[in-house]
Amino acid sequence: MAEKQPLEELRKTIAYQNFRAQLLAHYQFATRFFSPSPGEKWLTYWFMDFSEQDFKEFAKQMINWAFQLPIQKVQYYTKPLDYEKSGFINVEIEQGLRLSEEMKELYSVLQTNHIATYIVTASPEILVESICYYLGVPTSQVFGMRVTKDTVGNLSPAIEKNWYITKGIGKVHVIKNEIAPLHKGKMPVLVFGDSQGDYEMLSQILAPSLSVLINRNEQNIVKNLIVQAEQEYNQSTAKIVVQGRDENKASFHPSTQSLLLKETE
């Protein structure tokens, strides 16, 4: 049996660098072009046979590591190897994770005033449960994609069959069917989102809600919400507002427009 190679040495090998680029490309392609259905296998098969506790511990380590990384775009690509058959792959990702101070303050103010805060996410529920404590949100108030477990309680590769796909219209169903009944049928007073997967939630959860779109400059159906916000701007009956962000500082930007990485005023 070959001796185990230290992780830092392994990361320098072409085999590892190719695997990393291929894995990231697979993730981007799969999440961009495919939507899973209840009961189907999903990208969480990467963590098949993890116990829930082991997965959450791994997730916390990953999140704390990401907090330390600089905010920047990084490119990974495959390098020639005799046995490689996938061809050249080049993938770009945004590196670094931050929680904006404005968002943390908002959560704190809402909770201090006894307004319950929930997270409805298209990510695995157990992953977001590993970070929600940074925002003071109990794990019981996180609703996301639920992964099945095997007979001994370890993670299986499939999404729960009798649960929601928590993006798009699925987020609306979670709010109406799971969260509202906890509050005598009342709908949210505030709804926040930042992507195409939040469109239905931002546009359909209306009374008495105010929807807030965090502007990521997405060139898709989300642009309709920006047009609506511009039409309703400065009106007391406005149902949606747009909040810009500065990706360079991981903070809100005092504008409806956003500054992307390496952009300035």
Coordinates of C-alpha atoms in Angstrom, one line a residue:
M1 CA 0.0 0.0 0.0
A2 CA 1.3 3.4 -0.9
E3 CA 2.2 5.8 1.9
K4 CA -0.3 8.6 2.5
Q5 CA 0.8 11.9 1.0
P6 CA 0.6 15.1 3.1
L7 CA -2.3 17.3 2.0
E8 CA -0.1 20.3 1.1
E9 CA 2.0 18.1 -1.2
L10 CA -1.0 16.5 -2.7
R11 CA -2.4 19.9 -3.6
K12 CA 0.7 20.5 -5.8
T13 CA 0.2 17.5 -8.0
I14 CA -1.3 17.7 -11.4
A15 CA -3.8 15.0 -10.6
Y16 CA -5.2 17.0 -7.7
Q17 CA -5.3 20.2 -9.6
N18 CA -7.1 18.6 -12.5
F19 CA -9.6 16.9 -10.1
R20 CA -10.3 20.3 -8.5
A21 CA -11.0 22.0 -11.8
Q22 CA -13.2 19.2 -13.0
L23 CA -15.2 19.1 -9.8
L24 CA -15.8 22.8 -9.8
A25 CA -16.8 22.8 -13.4
H26 CA -19.2 19.9 -12.8
Y27 CA -20.8 21.8 -9.8
Q28 CA -21.2 25.0 -11.8
F29 CA -22.7 23.2 -14.8
A30 CA -25.0 21.0 -12.8
T31 CA -26.4 23.8 -10.7
R32 CA -26.8 26.2 -13.6
F33 CA -28.6 23.9 -16.0
F34 CA -30.3 21.2 -13.9
S35 CA -32.9 21.2 -11.2
P36 CA -33.3 18.1 -9.0
S37 CA -36.6 16.5 -8.2
P38 CA -37.7 15.1 -4.9
G39 CA -36.2 11.6 -4.4
E40 CA -33.5 12.1 -7.0
K41 CA -29.8 11.9 -6.3
W42 CA -28.1 15.3 -6.0
L43 CA -24.6 16.8 -5.7
T44 CA -24.7 15.9 -2.0
Y45 CA -23.6 12.4 -3.1
W46 CA -20.1 13.8 -2.6
F47 CA -20.8 13.4 1.2
M48 CA -22.5 10.1 1.1
D49 CA -21.9 8.0 4.3
F50 CA -21.0 11.1 6.4
S51 CA -22.7 11.2 9.7
E52 CA -24.7 14.4 10.2
Q53 CA -22.4 15.5 12.9
D54 CA -19.3 14.8 10.8
F55 CA -20.7 16.7 7.9
K56 CA -21.6 19.7 10.1
E57 CA -18.1 19.7 11.7
F58 CA -16.6 19.6 8.2
A59 CA -18.9 22.4 7.0
K60 CA -17.8 24.6 10.0
Q61 CA -14.1 24.1 9.1
M62 CA -14.8 24.9 5.5
I63 CA -16.7 28.1 6.4
N64 CA -14.1 29.3 8.8
W65 CA -11.4 28.6 6.2
A66 CA -13.4 30.6 3.6
F67 CA -13.7 33.5 6.0
Q68 CA -9.9 33.8 5.9
L69 CA -9.5 33.8 2.2
P70 CA -9.2 37.1 0.2
I71 CA -12.3 38.2 -1.8
Q72 CA -11.3 37.6 -5.4
K73 CA -12.0 35.7 -8.6
V74 CA -9.8 32.7 -9.1
Q75 CA -9.3 30.5 -12.2
Y76 CA -8.6 26.8 -12.1
Y77 CA -7.8 24.8 -15.2
T78 CA -6.7 21.3 -16.1
K79 CA -3.2 20.4 -17.1
P80 CA -2.0 17.7 -19.5
L81 CA -1.8 14.2 -18.2
D82 CA -1.4 11.0 -20.2
Y83 CA -4.5 9.5 -18.8
E84 CA -6.7 12.6 -18.9
K85 CA -9.7 12.3 -21.4
S86 CA -11.8 15.3 -20.4
G87 CA -10.0 17.8 -22.5
F88 CA -9.1 21.3 -21.3
I89 CA -11.3 22.8 -18.6
N90 CA -11.1 26.3 -17.3
V91 CA -13.4 27.4 -14.5
E92 CA -13.7 30.7 -12.6
I93 CA -15.0 31.0 -9.1
E94 CA -15.4 33.8 -6.6
Q95 CA -13.2 33.1 -3.6
G96 CA -13.8 34.3 0.0
L97 CA -16.8 34.3 2.2
R98 CA -18.1 37.2 4.3
L99 CA -21.2 38.1 6.3
S100 CA -21.9 41.8 5.8
E101 CA -22.1 43.9 8.9
E102 CA -25.3 45.5 7.7
M103 CA -27.0 42.1 7.4
K104 CA -25.8 40.9 10.8
E105 CA -27.1 44.2 12.3
L106 CA -30.5 43.7 10.5
Y107 CA -30.9 40.2 12.0
S108 CA -30.0 41.5 15.4
V109 CA -32.5 44.4 15.3
L110 CA -35.3 42.2 14.1
Q111 CA -34.6 39.6 16.8
T112 CA -34.3 42.2 19.5
N113 CA -37.8 43.4 18.5
H114 CA -39.2 39.9 18.7
I115 CA -39.5 39.5 14.9
A116 CA -38.8 35.8 14.0
T117 CA -36.1 35.4 11.4
Y118 CA -36.0 32.4 9.0
I119 CA -33.6 31.3 6.3
V120 CA -35.1 29.5 3.2
T121 CA -32.2 28.3 1.1
A122 CA -31.6 26.2 -2.0
S123 CA -28.5 24.8 -0.3
P124 CA -28.5 21.7 1.8
E125 CA -30.3 22.4 5.1
I126 CA -27.6 20.8 7.2
L127 CA -25.0 23.0 5.5
V128 CA -26.8 26.2 6.3
E129 CA -27.5 25.0 9.9
S130 CA -23.7 25.1 10.3
I131 CA -23.5 28.9 9.6
C132 CA -26.9 30.2 10.9
Y133 CA -25.6 30.7 14.4
Y134 CA -23.5 33.6 13.0
L135 CA -26.8 35.4 12.4
G136 CA -28.5 34.3 15.6
V137 CA -31.0 32.1 13.7
P138 CA -31.9 28.8 15.4
T139 CA -31.4 25.7 13.3
S140 CA -35.2 25.0 13.6
Q141 CA -35.8 28.1 11.6
V142 CA -33.7 27.0 8.6
F143 CA -35.5 25.4 5.7
G144 CA -33.5 24.0 2.8
M145 CA -32.9 21.0 0.6
R146 CA -33.2 17.9 2.8
V147 CA -31.0 14.9 2.2
T148 CA -32.1 11.4 3.0
K149 CA -30.3 9.2 5.5
D150 CA -29.6 5.5 5.5
T151 CA -30.6 3.0 8.2
V152 CA -27.8 4.0 10.6
G153 CA -28.4 7.8 10.1
N154 CA -25.6 8.6 7.7
L155 CA -26.2 10.8 4.7
S156 CA -27.5 9.2 1.5
P157 CA -27.1 10.7 -2.0
A158 CA -30.8 11.5 -2.6
I159 CA -33.1 14.4 -1.7
E160 CA -36.0 13.6 0.5
K161 CA -38.9 12.5 -1.5
N162 CA -41.7 14.2 0.5
W163 CA -40.0 17.6 0.9
Y164 CA -39.8 20.8 -1.2
I165 CA -37.2 21.8 -3.8
T166 CA -36.4 24.9 -1.9
K167 CA -35.7 27.3 -4.8
G168 CA -38.1 29.1 -7.1
I169 CA -41.7 28.4 -6.3
G170 CA -40.6 25.9 -3.7
K171 CA -39.6 28.8 -1.5
V172 CA -43.1 30.2 -1.7
H173 CA -44.5 26.8 -0.7
V174 CA -42.2 26.6 2.3
I175 CA -43.3 30.0 3.5
K176 CA -47.0 29.4 3.0
N177 CA -47.1 25.8 4.2
E178 CA -44.4 25.5 6.9
I179 CA -43.6 29.0 8.3
A180 CA -46.9 30.9 8.1
P181 CA -48.8 28.2 10.1
L182 CA -46.2 28.8 12.9
H183 CA -47.5 32.4 13.1
K184 CA -51.3 31.9 12.9
G185 CA -51.2 32.1 9.1
K186 CA -49.5 35.5 8.9
M187 CA -47.1 36.1 6.0
P188 CA -43.7 37.7 6.4
V189 CA -43.2 41.4 6.9
L190 CA -39.9 41.3 5.1
V191 CA -38.5 39.1 2.4
F192 CA -34.9 39.2 1.2
G193 CA -33.4 37.6 -1.9
D194 CA -30.5 38.0 -4.3
S195 CA -30.9 35.6 -7.2
Q196 CA -33.1 34.1 -9.9
G197 CA -34.0 31.3 -7.4
D198 CA -35.6 34.0 -5.2
Y199 CA -37.8 35.5 -8.0
E200 CA -41.0 33.8 -7.1
M201 CA -40.6 34.5 -3.4
L202 CA -39.8 38.2 -4.0
S203 CA -42.7 38.7 -6.4
Q204 CA -45.4 36.5 -4.9
I205 CA -45.1 36.9 -1.1
L206 CA -46.9 40.3 -1.2
A207 CA -49.2 41.4 1.6
P208 CA -48.0 42.7 4.0
S209 CA -44.4 42.1 2.9
L210 CA -41.8 44.4 1.6
S211 CA -39.4 42.5 -0.7
V212 CA -35.8 43.5 -0.8
L213 CA -33.6 42.5 -3.7
I214 CA -29.9 42.5 -3.1
N215 CA -28.6 43.5 -6.5
R216 CA -26.0 41.0 -7.9
N217 CA -26.3 42.4 -11.4
E218 CA -27.9 39.2 -12.6
Q219 CA -28.9 39.3 -16.3
N220 CA -32.1 37.2 -16.0
I221 CA -35.7 37.5 -14.9
V222 CA -34.5 39.3 -11.7
K223 CA -34.2 42.4 -13.9
N224 CA -38.0 42.6 -13.9
L225 CA -37.9 43.3 -10.2
I226 CA -35.4 46.1 -10.7
V227 CA -37.7 47.7 -13.2
Q228 CA -40.6 47.4 -10.8
A229 CA -38.6 48.9 -8.0
E230 CA -37.6 51.8 -10.2
Q231 CA -41.3 52.4 -11.0
E232 CA -42.3 52.3 -7.3
Y233 CA -39.3 54.3 -6.0
N234 CA -40.1 56.7 -3.2
Q235 CA -43.7 55.6 -3.1
S236 CA -45.3 54.7 0.3
T237 CA -47.0 51.7 -1.3
A238 CA -43.8 50.3 -2.8
K239 CA -43.7 46.5 -2.6
I240 CA -40.1 46.0 -3.6
V241 CA -36.8 47.9 -3.1
V242 CA -33.3 47.2 -4.5
Q243 CA -30.2 47.3 -2.3
G244 CA -26.8 47.5 -4.0
R245 CA -23.7 45.9 -2.6
D246 CA -19.9 46.3 -2.8
E247 CA -18.4 43.0 -3.6
N248 CA -14.9 44.3 -2.9
K249 CA -15.8 45.2 0.7
A250 CA -18.5 42.6 1.3
S251 CA -20.8 45.3 2.4
F252 CA -23.9 47.1 1.3
H253 CA -23.5 50.0 -1.2
P254 CA -25.5 53.2 -0.7
S255 CA -27.2 52.8 -4.0
T256 CA -29.5 50.5 -6.0
Q257 CA -26.5 49.7 -8.1
S258 CA -23.7 47.3 -7.1
L259 CA -20.0 47.4 -7.4
L260 CA -18.6 44.1 -8.7
L261 CA -15.1 42.9 -7.9
K262 CA -12.4 45.3 -9.0
E263 CA -15.0 48.0 -9.8
T264 CA -14.9 51.4 -8.3
E265 CA -17.3 54.3 -8.2

